[in-house]
Every structure is written in structure tokens, then in C-alpha cells.
Amino acid sequence: MRDPKTARDRLIVGLDLPSRQAAEQMVETLGPAVTFYKVGMQLSFSGGLGYAADLARAGKSVFLDMKLLDIPNTVASAVEAIAGMGVTCTTIHAYPQTMRAAVDARGDSGLKLLGVTVLTSLDAADLAETGYAGSVSDLVVKRAVQAAEIGMDGLICAPGDIAAIRAAVGHQLILVTPGIRPAGSAAGDQKRAATPEAAIRNGADCLVVARPVIKAADPRAAAEAIIGEIEQALA
Ligand code: C5P
């Protein structure tokens, strides 16, 4: 995953669906168009953890979006268990102590670890309320530098954070970017969305897209259109 090769392998479709059955149907609909899936909290808590392992066994790349945060011993145990599932990557909140525990625990399993720097739902006022001084972008860059030093593989980052993170850590980290809206599609609750082409041109490695694919009248055509946009940006 450090160096995703094809445009197709850079699209991660979020299976934000209420049941394993709904997820299975979507994966069947998408067929060979999609090689990489994200399984997050909703699906995990409705039968999706076993499905994530099955998808990996079936040859798909799987991003298990667990956003782990706990004491180091517990995070380490969770990372060891996730590494045994055969998935490609998982997420850890980018606190230095948590990242160190995760990096130690994944050993040579091949599991890729992605840090969540600052949730994109948080603004400066939310940070202040939480007890942090300073701006969101300062904290994002600080945690990006720490993630690179600790040996994380990458970060989840908003389209607007890509430039600052690349400036701080270069290409040491793979950047996986949600908040993607193909030109003309509904933004939904994504406030700072970017098109697939813009995000890749700005330096994202992989894009996470859920609703514009899974809610489309023709999900496969929607996925192919996004892959086409990624191809254009890479050309
Ligand atoms: O439907 P949509 O394309 O907005 O879904 C984006 C996916 O990426 C969702 O699974 C969402 O939880 C996730 N995500 C996000 N913004 C973040 C982190 C994760 O939208 N900052």
C-alpha cells in the first residue's frame, strides 16, 4: 500500500451500510471495478468484522477503520488481533503513545497503520473546548511529523490538509483522503470536499468515497467515473 500502482487501486469504497448482507450485495454489484473497501464502525458493529476478513480472503484490499485509542497495552493487543485478520490497513488516533504501541505491535505482520490526526469535524473552537491551544492545522502538522518519526505508514487527511502535510513530511507517509465529491454530486455533510482529480493532483495517494458510489443509481458506473478522474490526474 505504500506505493499504490493503479488508479483503480487508489479508490477505497466505504461500505457504510447497515448489514453484512447489504455490504455483500454492494460488493457484488461493484464486481471487479473496485479492489479496495473500507469497513468502518457501522458495518463492524452489525456483523461486518467477519465480513472484512472474508473480503480480504477473497482477494480484496480492506481498510478496517477502527480509529483505535486506548492504553498502550490494549491498543497493542487490538493491533495484533487485527493483523491476524488479513486486512491491509487500520486507523489509530495519532497520539504519540498510541502510535508507538501500534507500531511495536504490528511487527512484521505487513498491516499498514494510518493515523487520524485531528477529526475533520473539529474546528478551533472545538479544540479549545477540548483543552488544546492553537490551530487545527498546527496540530495536524505536529501529529503528522510525529507519525512519520514513529514509523506509521500514513495518515487520513482532509483534502485541505494535504499540502501542509506534504510540506512537513514529504512522501514519507501515504495520504488517504475522504471528503471526496465527484464534480456535480451532492456534498452531503462534507463541508470541505474536493473532486477526485483535485485531491490526487494535490498529493493524495488514495481516496475514500462512500455515498457518491454506494448511493448512486449505478454504483459501478460511479466508481468507474471516479477511477477515470484519478487516471486523468495521474496522466
Ligand atoms: O459518504 P462519504 O464519501 O462522505 O464517506 C466518507 C467516509 O470517510 C465515511 O466512511 C466517513 O466516516 C469517512 N471519513 C470522513 N472524514 C474523515 C474521516 C473519515 O468522511 N475525516
PDB file of C-alpha atoms and ligand atoms in Angstrom:
ATOM      1  CA  MET A   1       0.000   0.000   0.000  1.00  0.00           C
ATOM      2  CA  ARG A   2       2.954   2.337   0.398  1.00  0.00           C
ATOM      3  CA  ASP A   3       3.012   2.785  -3.347  1.00  0.00           C
ATOM      4  CA  PRO A   4      -0.415   2.203  -4.870  1.00  0.00           C
ATOM      5  CA  LYS A   5       0.192   1.492  -8.518  1.00  0.00           C
ATOM      6  CA  THR A   6      -3.011   1.832 -10.500  1.00  0.00           C
ATOM      7  CA  ALA A   7      -5.806   4.392 -10.479  1.00  0.00           C
ATOM      8  CA  ARG A   8      -8.211   1.567  -9.603  1.00  0.00           C
ATOM      9  CA  ASP A   9      -6.219   0.587  -6.502  1.00  0.00           C
ATOM     10  CA  ARG A  10      -6.356   4.191  -5.276  1.00  0.00           C
ATOM     11  CA  LEU A  11     -10.135   4.201  -4.890  1.00  0.00           C
ATOM     12  CA  ILE A  12     -11.307   2.906  -1.497  1.00  0.00           C
ATOM     13  CA  VAL A  13     -15.085   2.474  -1.396  1.00  0.00           C
ATOM     14  CA  GLY A  14     -16.580   2.965   2.069  1.00  0.00           C
ATOM     15  CA  LEU A  15     -19.073   0.205   2.859  1.00  0.00           C
ATOM     16  CA  ASP A  16     -21.139   2.489   5.109  1.00  0.00           C
ATOM     17  CA  LEU A  17     -24.054   0.073   5.123  1.00  0.00           C
ATOM     18  CA  PRO A  18     -26.249  -1.368   7.878  1.00  0.00           C
ATOM     19  CA  SER A  19     -25.638  -5.096   7.489  1.00  0.00           C
ATOM     20  CA  ARG A  20     -23.299  -7.719   6.133  1.00  0.00           C
ATOM     21  CA  GLN A  21     -25.969  -8.660   3.602  1.00  0.00           C
ATOM     22  CA  ALA A  22     -26.181  -5.087   2.275  1.00  0.00           C
ATOM     23  CA  ALA A  23     -22.386  -4.940   2.049  1.00  0.00           C
ATOM     24  CA  GLU A  24     -22.197  -8.266   0.216  1.00  0.00           C
ATOM     25  CA  GLN A  25     -24.767  -7.033  -2.295  1.00  0.00           C
ATOM     26  CA  MET A  26     -22.824  -3.821  -2.898  1.00  0.00           C
ATOM     27  CA  VAL A  27     -19.540  -5.690  -3.392  1.00  0.00           C
ATOM     28  CA  GLU A  28     -21.251  -7.983  -5.864  1.00  0.00           C
ATOM     29  CA  THR A  29     -22.727  -5.011  -7.734  1.00  0.00           C
ATOM     30  CA  LEU A  30     -19.322  -3.338  -7.949  1.00  0.00           C
ATOM     31  CA  GLY A  31     -17.612  -6.542  -9.055  1.00  0.00           C
ATOM     32  CA  PRO A  32     -14.079  -6.172 -10.416  1.00  0.00           C
ATOM     33  CA  ALA A  33     -14.494  -2.379 -10.710  1.00  0.00           C
ATOM     34  CA  VAL A  34     -13.445  -1.949  -7.061  1.00  0.00           C
ATOM     35  CA  THR A  35     -10.404  -3.586  -5.464  1.00  0.00           C
ATOM     36  CA  PHE A  36     -10.276  -1.759  -2.107  1.00  0.00           C
ATOM     37  CA  TYR A  37     -13.002  -1.411   0.551  1.00  0.00           C
ATOM     38  CA  LYS A  38     -13.311   0.415   3.853  1.00  0.00           C
ATOM     39  CA  VAL A  39     -15.186  -1.258   6.699  1.00  0.00           C
ATOM     40  CA  GLY A  40     -15.984   1.258   9.428  1.00  0.00           C
ATOM     41  CA  MET A  41     -17.844   1.345  12.717  1.00  0.00           C
ATOM     42  CA  GLN A  42     -21.397   0.976  11.402  1.00  0.00           C
ATOM     43  CA  LEU A  43     -20.728  -2.216   9.472  1.00  0.00           C
ATOM     44  CA  SER A  44     -18.283  -3.553  12.084  1.00  0.00           C
ATOM     45  CA  PHE A  45     -20.963  -3.368  14.741  1.00  0.00           C
ATOM     46  CA  SER A  46     -23.546  -5.030  12.523  1.00  0.00           C
ATOM     47  CA  GLY A  47     -21.756  -8.196  11.507  1.00  0.00           C
ATOM     48  CA  GLY A  48     -19.062  -6.642   9.356  1.00  0.00           C
ATOM     49  CA  LEU A  49     -15.890  -7.682  11.164  1.00  0.00           C
ATOM     50  CA  GLY A  50     -16.129 -11.249   9.921  1.00  0.00           C
ATOM     51  CA  TYR A  51     -17.032  -9.920   6.501  1.00  0.00           C
ATOM     52  CA  ALA A  52     -13.895  -7.720   6.461  1.00  0.00           C
ATOM     53  CA  ALA A  53     -11.747 -10.831   6.979  1.00  0.00           C
ATOM     54  CA  ASP A  54     -13.737 -12.724   4.329  1.00  0.00           C
ATOM     55  CA  LEU A  55     -13.304  -9.876   1.835  1.00  0.00           C
ATOM     56  CA  ALA A  56      -9.550  -9.946   2.431  1.00  0.00           C
ATOM     57  CA  ARG A  57      -9.508 -13.719   1.944  1.00  0.00           C
ATOM     58  CA  ALA A  58     -11.413 -13.191  -1.315  1.00  0.00           C
ATOM     59  CA  GLY A  59      -8.541 -11.053  -2.580  1.00  0.00           C
ATOM     60  CA  LYS A  60      -9.845  -7.534  -1.936  1.00  0.00           C
ATOM     61  CA  SER A  61      -7.783  -4.957  -0.077  1.00  0.00           C
ATOM     62  CA  VAL A  62      -9.540  -3.991   3.148  1.00  0.00           C
ATOM     63  CA  PHE A  63      -9.163  -0.840   5.220  1.00  0.00           C
ATOM     64  CA  LEU A  64     -10.560  -1.577   8.684  1.00  0.00           C
ATOM     65  CA  ASP A  65     -11.384   1.891  10.017  1.00  0.00           C
ATOM     66  CA  MET A  66     -11.218   1.276  13.766  1.00  0.00           C
ATOM     67  CA  LYS A  67      -9.786   4.622  14.974  1.00  0.00           C
ATOM     68  CA  LEU A  68      -8.145   2.900  17.934  1.00  0.00           C
ATOM     69  CA  LEU A  69      -7.469   4.891  21.105  1.00  0.00           C
ATOM     70  CA  ASP A  70      -6.807   3.254  24.473  1.00  0.00           C
ATOM     71  CA  ILE A  71      -3.929   2.492  26.838  1.00  0.00           C
ATOM     72  CA  PRO A  72      -0.865   1.125  25.008  1.00  0.00           C
ATOM     73  CA  ASN A  73      -1.325  -2.477  26.166  1.00  0.00           C
ATOM     74  CA  THR A  74      -4.893  -2.580  24.877  1.00  0.00           C
ATOM     75  CA  VAL A  75      -4.022  -0.903  21.575  1.00  0.00           C
ATOM     76  CA  ALA A  76      -1.150  -3.334  21.081  1.00  0.00           C
ATOM     77  CA  SER A  77      -3.431  -6.336  21.679  1.00  0.00           C
ATOM     78  CA  ALA A  78      -6.023  -4.942  19.271  1.00  0.00           C
ATOM     79  CA  VAL A  79      -3.415  -4.336  16.573  1.00  0.00           C
ATOM     80  CA  GLU A  80      -2.108  -7.904  16.945  1.00  0.00           C
ATOM     81  CA  ALA A  81      -5.653  -9.221  16.543  1.00  0.00           C
ATOM     82  CA  ILE A  82      -6.333  -7.005  13.509  1.00  0.00           C
ATOM     83  CA  ALA A  83      -3.050  -8.114  11.926  1.00  0.00           C
ATOM     84  CA  GLY A  84      -4.375 -11.684  12.153  1.00  0.00           C
ATOM     85  CA  MET A  85      -7.462 -10.775  10.099  1.00  0.00           C
ATOM     86  CA  GLY A  86      -5.534 -10.348   6.870  1.00  0.00           C
ATOM     87  CA  VAL A  87      -6.738  -6.791   6.247  1.00  0.00           C
ATOM     88  CA  THR A  88      -4.474  -4.244   4.548  1.00  0.00           C
ATOM     89  CA  CYS A  89      -4.674  -1.309   6.958  1.00  0.00           C
ATOM     90  CA  THR A  90      -6.338   0.117  10.048  1.00  0.00           C
ATOM     91  CA  THR A  91      -6.581   3.513  11.753  1.00  0.00           C
ATOM     92  CA  ILE A  92      -5.132   4.733  15.054  1.00  0.00           C
ATOM     93  CA  HIS A  93      -5.725   8.143  16.649  1.00  0.00           C
ATOM     94  CA  ALA A  94      -2.421   9.951  16.177  1.00  0.00           C
ATOM     95  CA  TYR A  95      -1.407  10.349  19.819  1.00  0.00           C
ATOM     96  CA  PRO A  96       2.313   9.541  20.072  1.00  0.00           C
ATOM     97  CA  GLN A  97       1.840   6.978  22.858  1.00  0.00           C
ATOM     98  CA  THR A  98      -0.896   5.215  20.893  1.00  0.00           C
ATOM     99  CA  MET A  99       1.065   5.229  17.635  1.00  0.00           C
ATOM    100  CA  ARG A 100       4.185   3.810  19.338  1.00  0.00           C
ATOM    101  CA  ALA A 101       2.172   0.953  20.819  1.00  0.00           C
ATOM    102  CA  ALA A 102       0.578   0.194  17.446  1.00  0.00           C
ATOM    103  CA  VAL A 103       3.861   0.298  15.502  1.00  0.00           C
ATOM    104  CA  ASP A 104       5.543  -2.046  18.020  1.00  0.00           C
ATOM    105  CA  ALA A 105       2.619  -4.464  17.970  1.00  0.00           C
ATOM    106  CA  ARG A 106       2.208  -4.818  14.232  1.00  0.00           C
ATOM    107  CA  GLY A 107       5.800  -6.084  13.985  1.00  0.00           C
ATOM    108  CA  ASP A 108       6.464  -7.619  10.598  1.00  0.00           C
ATOM    109  CA  SER A 109       2.816  -8.557  10.005  1.00  0.00           C
ATOM    110  CA  GLY A 110       2.543  -6.253   6.999  1.00  0.00           C
ATOM    111  CA  LEU A 111      -0.515  -4.489   8.473  1.00  0.00           C
ATOM    112  CA  LYS A 112      -0.365  -0.813   7.487  1.00  0.00           C
ATOM    113  CA  LEU A 113      -1.120   1.764  10.170  1.00  0.00           C
ATOM    114  CA  LEU A 114      -2.805   5.042   9.321  1.00  0.00           C
ATOM    115  CA  GLY A 115      -3.023   7.891  11.827  1.00  0.00           C
ATOM    116  CA  VAL A 116      -6.067  10.088  12.327  1.00  0.00           C
ATOM    117  CA  THR A 117      -4.510  13.467  13.145  1.00  0.00           C
ATOM    118  CA  VAL A 118      -7.462  15.685  14.080  1.00  0.00           C
ATOM    119  CA  LEU A 119     -11.035  14.666  13.272  1.00  0.00           C
ATOM    120  CA  THR A 120     -12.244  16.913  10.459  1.00  0.00           C
ATOM    121  CA  SER A 121     -15.427  17.600  12.432  1.00  0.00           C
ATOM    122  CA  LEU A 122     -13.330  19.605  14.931  1.00  0.00           C
ATOM    123  CA  ASP A 123     -12.617  23.305  14.442  1.00  0.00           C
ATOM    124  CA  ALA A 124     -10.503  25.695  16.546  1.00  0.00           C
ATOM    125  CA  ALA A 125     -13.366  26.290  18.996  1.00  0.00           C
ATOM    126  CA  ASP A 126     -13.826  22.532  19.486  1.00  0.00           C
ATOM    127  CA  LEU A 127     -10.076  22.133  20.124  1.00  0.00           C
ATOM    128  CA  ALA A 128     -10.151  24.956  22.658  1.00  0.00           C
ATOM    129  CA  GLU A 129     -13.127  23.328  24.382  1.00  0.00           C
ATOM    130  CA  THR A 130     -11.138  20.069  24.500  1.00  0.00           C
ATOM    131  CA  GLY A 131      -8.217  21.877  26.144  1.00  0.00           C
ATOM    132  CA  TYR A 132      -5.848  22.329  23.210  1.00  0.00           C
ATOM    133  CA  ALA A 133      -4.398  25.735  22.412  1.00  0.00           C
ATOM    134  CA  GLY A 134      -3.521  26.562  18.817  1.00  0.00           C
ATOM    135  CA  SER A 135      -4.974  25.960  15.410  1.00  0.00           C
ATOM    136  CA  VAL A 136      -6.249  22.777  13.828  1.00  0.00           C
ATOM    137  CA  SER A 137      -3.650  22.939  11.059  1.00  0.00           C
ATOM    138  CA  ASP A 138      -0.765  23.344  13.553  1.00  0.00           C
ATOM    139  CA  LEU A 139      -1.940  20.237  15.411  1.00  0.00           C
ATOM    140  CA  VAL A 140      -2.412  18.295  12.155  1.00  0.00           C
ATOM    141  CA  VAL A 141       1.160  19.077  11.070  1.00  0.00           C
ATOM    142  CA  LYS A 142       2.602  18.356  14.522  1.00  0.00           C
ATOM    143  CA  ARG A 143       0.945  14.939  14.610  1.00  0.00           C
ATOM    144  CA  ALA A 144       1.960  14.229  11.005  1.00  0.00           C
ATOM    145  CA  VAL A 145       5.608  14.824  11.903  1.00  0.00           C
ATOM    146  CA  GLN A 146       5.254  12.607  14.987  1.00  0.00           C
ATOM    147  CA  ALA A 147       3.564   9.869  12.915  1.00  0.00           C
ATOM    148  CA  ALA A 148       6.458   9.861  10.436  1.00  0.00           C
ATOM    149  CA  GLU A 149       9.058   9.776  13.235  1.00  0.00           C
ATOM    150  CA  ILE A 150       7.308   6.892  14.995  1.00  0.00           C
ATOM    151  CA  GLY A 151       7.102   4.800  11.837  1.00  0.00           C
ATOM    152  CA  MET A 152       3.424   4.977  10.911  1.00  0.00           C
ATOM    153  CA  ASP A 153       2.673   4.204   7.272  1.00  0.00           C
ATOM    154  CA  GLY A 154       0.283   7.011   6.556  1.00  0.00           C
ATOM    155  CA  LEU A 155      -2.435   9.392   7.621  1.00  0.00           C
ATOM    156  CA  ILE A 156      -6.078  10.002   6.966  1.00  0.00           C
ATOM    157  CA  CYS A 157      -6.313  13.602   5.909  1.00  0.00           C
ATOM    158  CA  ALA A 158      -8.833  16.089   4.583  1.00  0.00           C
ATOM    159  CA  PRO A 159      -8.257  17.453   1.081  1.00  0.00           C
ATOM    160  CA  GLY A 160      -7.328  20.832   2.565  1.00  0.00           C
ATOM    161  CA  ASP A 161      -4.559  19.351   4.755  1.00  0.00           C
ATOM    162  CA  ILE A 162      -2.646  17.542   2.004  1.00  0.00           C
ATOM    163  CA  ALA A 163      -0.369  20.438   1.029  1.00  0.00           C
ATOM    164  CA  ALA A 164       0.705  21.279   4.594  1.00  0.00           C
ATOM    165  CA  ILE A 165       1.377  17.613   5.437  1.00  0.00           C
ATOM    166  CA  ARG A 166       3.384  17.036   2.257  1.00  0.00           C
ATOM    167  CA  ALA A 167       5.399  20.171   3.031  1.00  0.00           C
ATOM    168  CA  ALA A 168       6.177  18.832   6.519  1.00  0.00           C
ATOM    169  CA  VAL A 169       6.874  15.144   5.854  1.00  0.00           C
ATOM    170  CA  GLY A 170       7.309  14.864   2.078  1.00  0.00           C
ATOM    171  CA  HIS A 171       6.403  11.431   0.765  1.00  0.00           C
ATOM    172  CA  GLN A 172       7.318   9.501   3.927  1.00  0.00           C
ATOM    173  CA  LEU A 173       3.615   8.957   4.619  1.00  0.00           C
ATOM    174  CA  ILE A 174       0.841   7.665   2.420  1.00  0.00           C
ATOM    175  CA  LEU A 175      -2.107  10.058   2.462  1.00  0.00           C
ATOM    176  CA  VAL A 176      -5.631   8.646   2.358  1.00  0.00           C
ATOM    177  CA  THR A 177      -8.256  11.303   1.785  1.00  0.00           C
ATOM    178  CA  PRO A 178     -12.015  11.235   2.455  1.00  0.00           C
ATOM    179  CA  GLY A 179     -14.317  14.176   1.736  1.00  0.00           C
ATOM    180  CA  ILE A 180     -14.302  13.458  -1.988  1.00  0.00           C
ATOM    181  CA  ARG A 181     -17.129  14.565  -4.220  1.00  0.00           C
ATOM    182  CA  PRO A 182     -17.020  13.985  -7.973  1.00  0.00           C
ATOM    183  CA  ALA A 183     -17.977  17.151  -9.879  1.00  0.00           C
ATOM    184  CA  GLY A 184     -21.754  17.598  -9.771  1.00  0.00           C
ATOM    185  CA  SER A 185     -22.505  15.207  -6.871  1.00  0.00           C
ATOM    186  CA  ALA A 186     -24.201  16.164  -3.598  1.00  0.00           C
ATOM    187  CA  ALA A 187     -21.832  17.300  -0.839  1.00  0.00           C
ATOM    188  CA  GLY A 188     -23.991  15.855   1.974  1.00  0.00           C
ATOM    189  CA  ASP A 189     -22.321  16.680   5.296  1.00  0.00           C
ATOM    190  CA  GLN A 190     -18.825  17.071   3.793  1.00  0.00           C
ATOM    191  CA  LYS A 191     -18.074  20.774   4.168  1.00  0.00           C
ATOM    192  CA  ARG A 192     -14.651  20.970   2.554  1.00  0.00           C
ATOM    193  CA  ALA A 193     -14.947  18.448  -0.233  1.00  0.00           C
ATOM    194  CA  ALA A 194     -12.604  18.136  -3.221  1.00  0.00           C
ATOM    195  CA  THR A 195     -13.045  16.373  -6.558  1.00  0.00           C
ATOM    196  CA  PRO A 196     -11.085  13.155  -7.103  1.00  0.00           C
ATOM    197  CA  GLU A 197      -8.919  14.874  -9.665  1.00  0.00           C
ATOM    198  CA  ALA A 198      -8.084  17.817  -7.384  1.00  0.00           C
ATOM    199  CA  ALA A 199      -7.268  15.583  -4.413  1.00  0.00           C
ATOM    200  CA  ILE A 200      -4.894  13.382  -6.425  1.00  0.00           C
ATOM    201  CA  ARG A 201      -3.259  16.400  -8.083  1.00  0.00           C
ATOM    202  CA  ASN A 202      -2.720  17.905  -4.613  1.00  0.00           C
ATOM    203  CA  GLY A 203      -0.863  14.776  -3.490  1.00  0.00           C
ATOM    204  CA  ALA A 204      -3.375  12.288  -2.077  1.00  0.00           C
ATOM    205  CA  ASP A 205      -2.377   8.633  -2.638  1.00  0.00           C
ATOM    206  CA  CYS A 206      -5.777   7.009  -2.103  1.00  0.00           C
ATOM    207  CA  LEU A 207      -9.325   8.375  -1.905  1.00  0.00           C
ATOM    208  CA  VAL A 208     -12.098   7.138   0.398  1.00  0.00           C
ATOM    209  CA  VAL A 209     -15.520   7.547  -1.193  1.00  0.00           C
ATOM    210  CA  ALA A 210     -18.763   6.192   0.199  1.00  0.00           C
ATOM    211  CA  ARG A 211     -22.072   7.890  -0.624  1.00  0.00           C
ATOM    212  CA  PRO A 212     -21.211   9.068  -4.168  1.00  0.00           C
ATOM    213  CA  VAL A 213     -20.694   5.369  -5.011  1.00  0.00           C
ATOM    214  CA  ILE A 214     -22.947   3.346  -2.723  1.00  0.00           C
ATOM    215  CA  LYS A 215     -25.951   5.686  -3.084  1.00  0.00           C
ATOM    216  CA  ALA A 216     -25.564   6.124  -6.844  1.00  0.00           C
ATOM    217  CA  ALA A 217     -28.250   4.767  -9.152  1.00  0.00           C
ATOM    218  CA  ASP A 218     -25.458   2.823 -10.867  1.00  0.00           C
ATOM    219  CA  PRO A 219     -22.677   2.298  -8.291  1.00  0.00           C
ATOM    220  CA  ARG A 220     -20.356   0.563 -10.717  1.00  0.00           C
ATOM    221  CA  ALA A 221     -20.575   3.383 -13.253  1.00  0.00           C
ATOM    222  CA  ALA A 222     -19.994   5.896 -10.433  1.00  0.00           C
ATOM    223  CA  ALA A 223     -16.863   4.003  -9.328  1.00  0.00           C
ATOM    224  CA  GLU A 224     -15.558   3.782 -12.882  1.00  0.00           C
ATOM    225  CA  ALA A 225     -16.107   7.522 -13.352  1.00  0.00           C
ATOM    226  CA  ILE A 226     -14.061   8.281 -10.219  1.00  0.00           C
ATOM    227  CA  ILE A 227     -11.296   5.923 -11.364  1.00  0.00           C
ATOM    228  CA  GLY A 228     -11.337   7.761 -14.698  1.00  0.00           C
ATOM    229  CA  GLU A 229     -10.876  11.070 -12.868  1.00  0.00           C
ATOM    230  CA  ILE A 230      -7.969   9.605 -10.867  1.00  0.00           C
ATOM    231  CA  GLU A 231      -6.380   8.387 -14.107  1.00  0.00           C
ATOM    232  CA  GLN A 232      -6.660  11.847 -15.599  1.00  0.00           C
ATOM    233  CA  ALA A 233      -4.974  13.395 -12.593  1.00  0.00           C
ATOM    234  CA  LEU A 234      -2.102  10.902 -12.805  1.00  0.00           C
ATOM    235  CA  ALA A 235      -1.588  11.344 -16.566  1.00  0.00           C
TER     236      ALA A 235
HETATM  237  O1  C5P B   1     -20.073   9.231   2.104  1.00  0.00           O
HETATM  238  P1  C5P B   1     -18.699   9.841   2.173  1.00  0.00           P
HETATM  239  O2  C5P B   1     -17.935   9.740   0.860  1.00  0.00           O
HETATM  240  O3  C5P B   1     -18.722  11.253   2.728  1.00  0.00           O
HETATM  241  O4  C5P B   1     -17.944   8.935   3.228  1.00  0.00           O
HETATM  242  C1  C5P B   1     -16.617   9.184   3.595  1.00  0.00           C
HETATM  243  C2  C5P B   1     -16.134   8.106   4.503  1.00  0.00           C
HETATM  244  O5  C5P B   1     -14.906   8.547   5.050  1.00  0.00           O
HETATM  245  C3  C5P B   1     -17.054   7.798   5.671  1.00  0.00           C
HETATM  246  O6  C5P B   1     -16.904   6.416   5.978  1.00  0.00           O
HETATM  247  C4  C5P B   1     -16.516   8.668   6.783  1.00  0.00           C
HETATM  248  O7  C5P B   1     -16.725   8.119   8.056  1.00  0.00           O
HETATM  249  C5  C5P B   1     -15.022   8.677   6.457  1.00  0.00           C
HETATM  250  N1  C5P B   1     -14.323   9.851   6.957  1.00  0.00           N
HETATM  251  C6  C5P B   1     -14.645  11.149   6.603  1.00  0.00           C
HETATM  252  N2  C5P B   1     -13.941  12.198   7.110  1.00  0.00           N
HETATM  253  C7  C5P B   1     -12.947  11.977   7.950  1.00  0.00           C
HETATM  254  C8  C5P B   1     -12.609  10.689   8.316  1.00  0.00           C
HETATM  255  C9  C5P B   1     -13.328   9.626   7.800  1.00  0.00           C
HETATM  256  O8  C5P B   1     -15.560  11.372   5.827  1.00  0.00           O
HETATM  257  N3  C5P B   1     -12.276  12.995   8.400  1.00  0.00           N
END
